Coordinates of C-alpha atoms in Angstrom, one line a residue:
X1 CA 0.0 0.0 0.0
X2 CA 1.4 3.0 -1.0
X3 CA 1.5 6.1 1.4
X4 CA 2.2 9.9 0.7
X5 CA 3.8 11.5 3.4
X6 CA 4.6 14.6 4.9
X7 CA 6.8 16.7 6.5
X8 CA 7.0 19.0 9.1
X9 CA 3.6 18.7 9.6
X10 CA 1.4 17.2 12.1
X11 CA 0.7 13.1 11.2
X12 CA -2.7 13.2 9.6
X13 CA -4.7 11.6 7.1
X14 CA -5.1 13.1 3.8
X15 CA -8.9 13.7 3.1
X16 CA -9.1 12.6 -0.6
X17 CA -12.8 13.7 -0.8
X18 CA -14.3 17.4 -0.6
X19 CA -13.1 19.0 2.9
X20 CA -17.0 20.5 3.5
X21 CA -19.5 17.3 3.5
X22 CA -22.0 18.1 1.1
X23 CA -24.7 15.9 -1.0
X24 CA -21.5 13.9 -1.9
X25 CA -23.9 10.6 -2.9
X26 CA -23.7 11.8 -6.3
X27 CA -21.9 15.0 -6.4
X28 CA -18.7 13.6 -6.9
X29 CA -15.6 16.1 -6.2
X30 CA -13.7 14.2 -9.0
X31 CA -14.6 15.5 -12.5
X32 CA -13.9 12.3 -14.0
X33 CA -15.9 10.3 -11.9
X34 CA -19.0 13.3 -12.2
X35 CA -18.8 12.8 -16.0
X36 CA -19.9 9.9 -15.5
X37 CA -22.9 10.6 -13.1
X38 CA -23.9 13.9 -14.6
X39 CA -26.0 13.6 -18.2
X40 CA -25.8 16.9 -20.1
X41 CA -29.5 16.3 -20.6
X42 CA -31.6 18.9 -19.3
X43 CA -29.1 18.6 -16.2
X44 CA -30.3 15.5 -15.1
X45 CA -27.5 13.6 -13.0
X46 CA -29.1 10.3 -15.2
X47 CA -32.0 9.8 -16.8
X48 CA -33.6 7.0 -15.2
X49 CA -35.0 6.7 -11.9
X50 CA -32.6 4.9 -10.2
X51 CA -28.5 5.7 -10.5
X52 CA -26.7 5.4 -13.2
X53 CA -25.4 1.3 -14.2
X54 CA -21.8 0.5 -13.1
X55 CA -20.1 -1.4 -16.1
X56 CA -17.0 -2.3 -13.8
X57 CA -16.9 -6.2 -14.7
X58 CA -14.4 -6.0 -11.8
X59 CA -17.1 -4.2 -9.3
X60 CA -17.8 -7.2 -6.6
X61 CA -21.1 -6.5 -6.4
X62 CA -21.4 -7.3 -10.5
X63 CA -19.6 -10.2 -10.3
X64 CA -22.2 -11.2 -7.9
X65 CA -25.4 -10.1 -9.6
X66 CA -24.5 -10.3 -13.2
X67 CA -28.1 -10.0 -14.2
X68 CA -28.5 -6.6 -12.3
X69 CA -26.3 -4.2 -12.9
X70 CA -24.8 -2.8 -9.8
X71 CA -25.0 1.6 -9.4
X72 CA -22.5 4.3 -10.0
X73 CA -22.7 7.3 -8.2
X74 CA -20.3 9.8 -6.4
X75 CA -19.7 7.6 -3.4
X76 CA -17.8 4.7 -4.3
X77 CA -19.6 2.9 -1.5
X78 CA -22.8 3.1 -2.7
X79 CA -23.4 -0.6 -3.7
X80 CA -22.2 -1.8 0.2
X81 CA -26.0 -2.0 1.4
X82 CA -29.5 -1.7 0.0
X83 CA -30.6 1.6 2.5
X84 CA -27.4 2.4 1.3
X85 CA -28.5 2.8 -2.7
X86 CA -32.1 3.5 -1.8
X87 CA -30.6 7.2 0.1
X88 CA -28.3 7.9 -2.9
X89 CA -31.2 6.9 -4.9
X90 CA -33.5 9.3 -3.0
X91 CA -31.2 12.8 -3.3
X92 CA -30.5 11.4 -7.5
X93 CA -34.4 11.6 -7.6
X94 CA -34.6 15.3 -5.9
X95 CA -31.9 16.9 -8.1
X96 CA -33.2 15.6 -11.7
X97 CA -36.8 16.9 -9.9
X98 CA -35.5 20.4 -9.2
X99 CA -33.2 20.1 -12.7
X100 CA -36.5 19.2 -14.8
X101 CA -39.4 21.7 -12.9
X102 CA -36.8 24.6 -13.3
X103 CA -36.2 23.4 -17.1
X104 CA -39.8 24.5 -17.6
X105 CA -39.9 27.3 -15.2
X106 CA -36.9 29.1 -17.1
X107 CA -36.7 27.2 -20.3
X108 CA -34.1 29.6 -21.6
X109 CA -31.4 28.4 -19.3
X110 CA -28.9 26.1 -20.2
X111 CA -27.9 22.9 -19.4
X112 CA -24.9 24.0 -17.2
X113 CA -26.8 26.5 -15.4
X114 CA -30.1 24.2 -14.7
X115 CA -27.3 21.6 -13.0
X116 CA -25.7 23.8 -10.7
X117 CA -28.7 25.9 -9.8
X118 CA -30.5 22.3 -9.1
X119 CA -27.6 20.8 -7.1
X120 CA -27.4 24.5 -5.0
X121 CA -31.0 23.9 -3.9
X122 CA -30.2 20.4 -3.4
X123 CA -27.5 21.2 -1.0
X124 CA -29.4 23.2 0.8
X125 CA -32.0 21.1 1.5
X126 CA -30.1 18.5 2.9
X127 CA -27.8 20.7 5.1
X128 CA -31.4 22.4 6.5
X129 CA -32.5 18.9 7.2
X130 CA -29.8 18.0 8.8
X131 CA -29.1 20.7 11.2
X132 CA -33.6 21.4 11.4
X133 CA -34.4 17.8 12.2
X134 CA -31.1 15.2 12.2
X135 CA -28.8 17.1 14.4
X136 CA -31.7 17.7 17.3
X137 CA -33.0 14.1 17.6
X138 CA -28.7 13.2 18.4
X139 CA -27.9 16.2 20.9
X140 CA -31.9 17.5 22.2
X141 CA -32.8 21.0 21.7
X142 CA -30.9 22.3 24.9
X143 CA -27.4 21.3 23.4
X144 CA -28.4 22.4 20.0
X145 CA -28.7 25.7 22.0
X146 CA -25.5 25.5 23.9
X147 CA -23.7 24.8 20.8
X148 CA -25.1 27.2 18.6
X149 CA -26.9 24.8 16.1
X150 CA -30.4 25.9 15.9
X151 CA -31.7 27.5 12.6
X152 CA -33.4 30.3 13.6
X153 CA -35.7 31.3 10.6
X154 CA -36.8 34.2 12.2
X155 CA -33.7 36.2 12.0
X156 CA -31.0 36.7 9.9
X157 CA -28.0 34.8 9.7
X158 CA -24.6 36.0 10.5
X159 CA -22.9 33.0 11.6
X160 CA -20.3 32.6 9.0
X161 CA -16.3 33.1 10.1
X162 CA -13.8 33.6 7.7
X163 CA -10.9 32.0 10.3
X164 CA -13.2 29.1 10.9
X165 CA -11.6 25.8 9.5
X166 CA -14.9 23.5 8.2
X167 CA -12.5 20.7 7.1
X168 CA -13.9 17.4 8.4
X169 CA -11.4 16.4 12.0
X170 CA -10.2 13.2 12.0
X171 CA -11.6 12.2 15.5
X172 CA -15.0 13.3 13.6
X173 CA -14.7 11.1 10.7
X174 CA -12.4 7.7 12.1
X175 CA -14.5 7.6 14.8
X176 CA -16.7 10.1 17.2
X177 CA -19.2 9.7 13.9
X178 CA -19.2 6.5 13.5
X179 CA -21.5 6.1 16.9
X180 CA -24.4 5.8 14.2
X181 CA -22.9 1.8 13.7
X182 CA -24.6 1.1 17.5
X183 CA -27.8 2.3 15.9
X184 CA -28.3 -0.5 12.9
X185 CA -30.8 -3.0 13.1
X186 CA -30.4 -6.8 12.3
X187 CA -32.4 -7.2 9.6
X188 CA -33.9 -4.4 7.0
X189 CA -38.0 -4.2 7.1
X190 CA -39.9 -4.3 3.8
X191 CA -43.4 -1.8 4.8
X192 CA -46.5 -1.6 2.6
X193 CA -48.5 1.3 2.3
X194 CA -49.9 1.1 5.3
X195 CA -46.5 0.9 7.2
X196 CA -47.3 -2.8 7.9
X197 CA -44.0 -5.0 7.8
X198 CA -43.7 -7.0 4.7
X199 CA -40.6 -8.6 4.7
X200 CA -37.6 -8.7 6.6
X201 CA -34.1 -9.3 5.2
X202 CA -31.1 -10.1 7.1
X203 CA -28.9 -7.0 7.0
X204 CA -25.5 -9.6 5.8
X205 CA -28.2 -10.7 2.5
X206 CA -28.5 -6.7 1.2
X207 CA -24.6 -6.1 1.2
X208 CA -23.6 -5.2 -2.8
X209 CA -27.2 -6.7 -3.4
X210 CA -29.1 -4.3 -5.7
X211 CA -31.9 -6.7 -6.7
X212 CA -34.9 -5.3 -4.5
X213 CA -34.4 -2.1 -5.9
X214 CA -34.7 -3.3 -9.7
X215 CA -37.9 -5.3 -8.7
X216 CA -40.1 -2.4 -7.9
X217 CA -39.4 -2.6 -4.3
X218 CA -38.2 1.1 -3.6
X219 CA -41.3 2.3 -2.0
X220 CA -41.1 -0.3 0.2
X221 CA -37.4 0.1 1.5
X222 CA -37.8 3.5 2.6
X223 CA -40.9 2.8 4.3
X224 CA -39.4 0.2 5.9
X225 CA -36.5 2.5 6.7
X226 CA -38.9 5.3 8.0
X227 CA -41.0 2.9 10.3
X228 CA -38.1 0.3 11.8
X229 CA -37.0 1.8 14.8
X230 CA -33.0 2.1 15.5
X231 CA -31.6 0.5 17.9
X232 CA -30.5 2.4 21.1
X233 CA -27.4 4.1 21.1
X234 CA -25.0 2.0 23.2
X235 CA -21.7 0.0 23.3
X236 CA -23.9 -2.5 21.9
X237 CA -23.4 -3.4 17.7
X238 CA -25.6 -5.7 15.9
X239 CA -24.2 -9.4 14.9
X240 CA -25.0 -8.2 11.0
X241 CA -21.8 -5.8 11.0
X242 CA -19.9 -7.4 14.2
X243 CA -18.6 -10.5 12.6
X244 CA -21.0 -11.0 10.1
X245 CA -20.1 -8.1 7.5
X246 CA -19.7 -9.2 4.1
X247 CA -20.4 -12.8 5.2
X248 CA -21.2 -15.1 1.9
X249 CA -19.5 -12.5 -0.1
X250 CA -15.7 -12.6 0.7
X251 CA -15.4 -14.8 3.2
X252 CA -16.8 -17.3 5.2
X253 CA -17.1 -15.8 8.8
X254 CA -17.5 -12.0 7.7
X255 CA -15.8 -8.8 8.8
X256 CA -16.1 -7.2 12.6
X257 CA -16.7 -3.2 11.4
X258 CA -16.2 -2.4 15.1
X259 CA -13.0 -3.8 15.1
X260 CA -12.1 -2.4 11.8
X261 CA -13.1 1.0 13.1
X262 CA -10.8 0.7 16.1
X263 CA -7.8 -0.7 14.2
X264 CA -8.7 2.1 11.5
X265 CA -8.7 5.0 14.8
X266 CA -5.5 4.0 15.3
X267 CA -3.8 3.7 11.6
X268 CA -5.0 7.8 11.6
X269 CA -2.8 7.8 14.8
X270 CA -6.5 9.3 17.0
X271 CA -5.1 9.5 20.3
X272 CA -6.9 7.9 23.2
X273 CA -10.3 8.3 24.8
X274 CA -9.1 10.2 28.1
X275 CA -7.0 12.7 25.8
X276 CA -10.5 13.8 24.3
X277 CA -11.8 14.1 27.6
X278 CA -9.4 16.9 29.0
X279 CA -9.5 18.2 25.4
X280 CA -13.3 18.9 25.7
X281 CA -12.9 20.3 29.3
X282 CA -14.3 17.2 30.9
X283 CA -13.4 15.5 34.4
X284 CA -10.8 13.0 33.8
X285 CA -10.7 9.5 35.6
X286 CA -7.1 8.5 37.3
X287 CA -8.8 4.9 38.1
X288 CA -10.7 1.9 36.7
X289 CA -13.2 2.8 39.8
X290 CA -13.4 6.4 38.1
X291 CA -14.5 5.2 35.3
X292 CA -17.7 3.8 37.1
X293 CA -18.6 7.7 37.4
X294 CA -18.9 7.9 33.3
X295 CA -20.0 4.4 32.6
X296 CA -21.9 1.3 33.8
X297 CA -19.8 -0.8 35.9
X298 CA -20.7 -3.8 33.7
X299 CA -19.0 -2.2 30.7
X300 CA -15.8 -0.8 32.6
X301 CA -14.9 -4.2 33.7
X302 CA -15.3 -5.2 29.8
X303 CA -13.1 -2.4 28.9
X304 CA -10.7 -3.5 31.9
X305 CA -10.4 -6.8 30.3
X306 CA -9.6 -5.5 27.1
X307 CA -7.2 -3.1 28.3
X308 CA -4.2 -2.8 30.5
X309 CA -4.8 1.0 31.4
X310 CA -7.8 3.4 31.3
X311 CA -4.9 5.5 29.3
X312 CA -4.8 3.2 26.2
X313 CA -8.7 3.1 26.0
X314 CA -9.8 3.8 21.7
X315 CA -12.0 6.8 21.8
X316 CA -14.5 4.6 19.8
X317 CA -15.2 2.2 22.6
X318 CA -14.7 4.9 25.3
X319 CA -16.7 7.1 23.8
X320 CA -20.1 4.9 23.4
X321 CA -20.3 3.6 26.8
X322 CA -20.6 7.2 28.2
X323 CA -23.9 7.8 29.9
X324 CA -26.1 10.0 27.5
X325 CA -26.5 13.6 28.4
X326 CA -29.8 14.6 29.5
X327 CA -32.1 15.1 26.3
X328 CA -29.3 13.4 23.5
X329 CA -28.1 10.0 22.3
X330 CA -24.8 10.7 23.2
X331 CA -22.4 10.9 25.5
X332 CA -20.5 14.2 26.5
X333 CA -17.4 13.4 24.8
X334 CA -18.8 12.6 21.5
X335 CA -21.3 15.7 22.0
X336 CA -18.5 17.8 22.2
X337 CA -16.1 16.7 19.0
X338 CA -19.6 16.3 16.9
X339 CA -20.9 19.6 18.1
X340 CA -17.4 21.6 17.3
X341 CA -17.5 19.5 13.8
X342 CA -20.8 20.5 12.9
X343 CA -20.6 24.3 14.1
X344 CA -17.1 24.5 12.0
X345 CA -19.1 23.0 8.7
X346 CA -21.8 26.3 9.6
X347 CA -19.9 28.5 10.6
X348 CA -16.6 28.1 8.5
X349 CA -18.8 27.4 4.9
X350 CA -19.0 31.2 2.7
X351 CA -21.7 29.1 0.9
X352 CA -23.5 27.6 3.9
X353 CA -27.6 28.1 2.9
X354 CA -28.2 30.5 5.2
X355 CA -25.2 32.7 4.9
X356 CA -27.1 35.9 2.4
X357 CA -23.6 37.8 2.5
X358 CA -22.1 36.5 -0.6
X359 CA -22.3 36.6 -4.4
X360 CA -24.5 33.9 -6.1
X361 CA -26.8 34.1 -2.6
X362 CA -30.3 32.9 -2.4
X363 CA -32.8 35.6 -1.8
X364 CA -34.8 35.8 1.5
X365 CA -37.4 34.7 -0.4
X366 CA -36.1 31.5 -1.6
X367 CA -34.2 30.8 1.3
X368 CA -38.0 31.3 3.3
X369 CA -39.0 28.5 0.9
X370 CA -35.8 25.9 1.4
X371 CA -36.8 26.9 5.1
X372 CA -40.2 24.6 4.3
X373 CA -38.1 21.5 3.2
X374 CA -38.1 18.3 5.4
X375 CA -36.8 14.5 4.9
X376 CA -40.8 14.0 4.7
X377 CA -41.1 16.0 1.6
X378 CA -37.9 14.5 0.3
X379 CA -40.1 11.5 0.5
X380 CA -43.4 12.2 -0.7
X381 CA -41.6 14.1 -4.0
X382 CA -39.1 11.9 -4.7
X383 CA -40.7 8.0 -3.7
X384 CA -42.5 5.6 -6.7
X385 CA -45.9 6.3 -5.1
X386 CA -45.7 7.2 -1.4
X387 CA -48.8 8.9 -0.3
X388 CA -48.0 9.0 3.5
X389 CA -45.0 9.6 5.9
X390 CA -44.1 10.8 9.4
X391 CA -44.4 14.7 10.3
X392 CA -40.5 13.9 10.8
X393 CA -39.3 11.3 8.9
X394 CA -36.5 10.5 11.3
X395 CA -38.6 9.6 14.3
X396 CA -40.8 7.0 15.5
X397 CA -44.6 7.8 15.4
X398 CA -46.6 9.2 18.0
X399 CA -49.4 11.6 18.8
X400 CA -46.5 14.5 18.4
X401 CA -45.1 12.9 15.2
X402 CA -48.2 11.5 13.2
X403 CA -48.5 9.7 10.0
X404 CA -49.6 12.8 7.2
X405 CA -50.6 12.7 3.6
X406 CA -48.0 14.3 1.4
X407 CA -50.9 17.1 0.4
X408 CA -50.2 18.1 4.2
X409 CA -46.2 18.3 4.0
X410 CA -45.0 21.7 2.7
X411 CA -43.0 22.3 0.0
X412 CA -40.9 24.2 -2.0
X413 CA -42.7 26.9 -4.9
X414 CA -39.9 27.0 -7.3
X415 CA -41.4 29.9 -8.9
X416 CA -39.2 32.2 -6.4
X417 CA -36.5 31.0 -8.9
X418 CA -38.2 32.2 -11.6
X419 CA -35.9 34.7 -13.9
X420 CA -37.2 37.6 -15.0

């Protein structure tokens, strides 16, 4: 494996993707590989309404479904799971939507300005979804406060800081982030139209398996994806990914991705779990028995067999056996390097959605209207046939969260981008 290295810097990973996490599923930061995703066809990214066909012959996942070619998109991962393609999938949908109801809206434009105004809007959407209805559910509304992460569309936004660095940390990325692993279920739920479970499929039979998707069964995924419940955000991960990943597809046994993620922490040199501590300002233990203070005592004598010192603790596995804060699914560590990440990609992006102060801006107006946008309405414009979804897509039902008809969902008039 070859490395590039470099001096008389600090040891860190070269990010080979975009430093500011945009709608990267398809918008690719390498022009070759965009090319190849992007039809000069009324701005489309492809023409069809799923993603564009891989022709790889040496892709894994076509050499395991020849009769269904696998998907090509701007994330070379895309093929790894079925929700996987079905999100790409999704955000593919929205862009060609907003690329083909603008075509008619201002039919004089040409191709290259209908695809960047589309994937504009389309950025925005998915950062104001993130930050309106993602971001709250994993830290609660009062550390969405504390950190400065609540969109406030009632006044105007002068967040952005030129000497704020919104490059993706490595402690973000190689680990803190990847607390979402604790939340994956078993098995993926098929739903009909009535949210009622259909099918469920062993999470180790959708890896590189694009087959549902082809057979009409996209409606169904996302419902099931929408209604299936996470699991709770612990040290706990589900057999499918701990041991099982990949099983019947390289090998026999399957990879652990908790491992992998550890072992991975470490090749990016993260430094241990009580160094994040005191760099987040937080008590740090001096004892096994402190530990017990942060932890249940179950899992510190887990980590104490795994471990010869509370020093050499991985942040991953330190970090997701804190005790939540009060309101989030987190613990205070992982608040902490998430909530600095996330206020850095706001406050250190010129072109963040909000930001008015810059050349190429969206007007109040049409910010007002990206301001109506949810993961609901992403749904309902974007599914085969959905008719109903959650208020918030992202949360179980309730009497606070009920089931709506798209008619009820706002959405976006994109006559405010109407040239005159």
């Amino acid at each position: 494996m070859l490395f590039a290295k470099k001096k008389k810097t600090p040891t860190e990973i070269t990010n080979q993707s975009h430093k500011l996490r945009v709608t990267k599923s398809y918008f690719s930061h390498r022009m070759s590989q965009l090319s190849k995703v992007r039809l000069m066809r009324h701005s489309t990214v492809h023409d069809t309404t799923l993603l564009p066909e891989s022709k790889d012959s040496g892709n894994a996942c076509y050499a395991k479904h020849a009769n269904y070619s696998c998907f090509l998109s701007g994330d070379i991962r895309v093929n790894l799971l079925m929700p996987l393609m079905t999100i790409h999938t999704m955000w593919l949908r929205e862009h060609n939507r907003l690329a083909s109801e603008l075509s008619q809206i201002n039919p004089k434009w040409d191709d290259e300005t209908l695809y960047q105004e589309s994937r504009k809007i389309t950025i925005a959407e998915y950062q104001h979804i993130t930050y309106k209805e993602f971001l709250p559910m994993i830290f609660g509304s009062q550390k969405m406060k504390e950190l400065g992460l609540l969109i406030e569309e009632d006044k105007p936004y002068n967040g952005y800081d030129i000497n704020t660095d919104a490059g993706i940390h490595n402690a973000f990325a190689s680990a803190a982030y990847r607390f979402g692993h604790t939340l994956v279920q078993s098995n993926v739920q098929l739903r009909d139209e009535n949210y009622n479970v259909k099918a469920e499929i062993p999470l180790r039979d959708t890896y590189m398996n694009p087959t549902i998707l082809y057979n009409r069964g996209f409606d169904d995924v996302v419902r099931g994806m929408v209604g299936q419940k996470a699991q709770e955000p612990d040290h706990y991960t589900s057999e499918e990914i701990r041991g099982r990943l990949l099983q019947r597809f390289y090998m026999t046994n399957g990879y652990d991705l908790t491992a992998m993620s550890i072992l991975r922490g470490r090749d990016h040199g993260i430094p241990p779990y009580l160094q994040w501590r005191e760099f987040c300002k937080l008590p740090v233990p001096n004892s096994w028995e402190d530990m017990k203070n942060f932890m249940n005592e179950d899992y510190v004598e887990t980590l104490q067999k795994a471990y010869r010192s509370i020093e050499d603790i991985d942040l991953i596995p330190g970090g997701i056996g804190e005790h939540h804060v009060e309101g989030a699914l987190l613990g205070p560590t992982h608040i902490c390097l998430l909530g600095k990440q996330f206020s850095n990609l706001r406050k250190g992006d010129r072109f963040w959605y909000e930001n008015l102060n810059h050349p190429g801006a969206f007007t109040k107006d049409q910010l007002k209207e990206i301001y109506k946008i949810s993961h609901a309405r992403i749904i309902c414009d974007n599914s085969d046939d959905i008719q109903k979804v959650p208020k918030n897509a992202f949360v179980a039902t309730s009497d606070v969260n009920p089931i709506l008809d798209c008619d009820e969902i706002p959405k976006l008039d994109l006559n405010l981008w109407r040239e005159t």
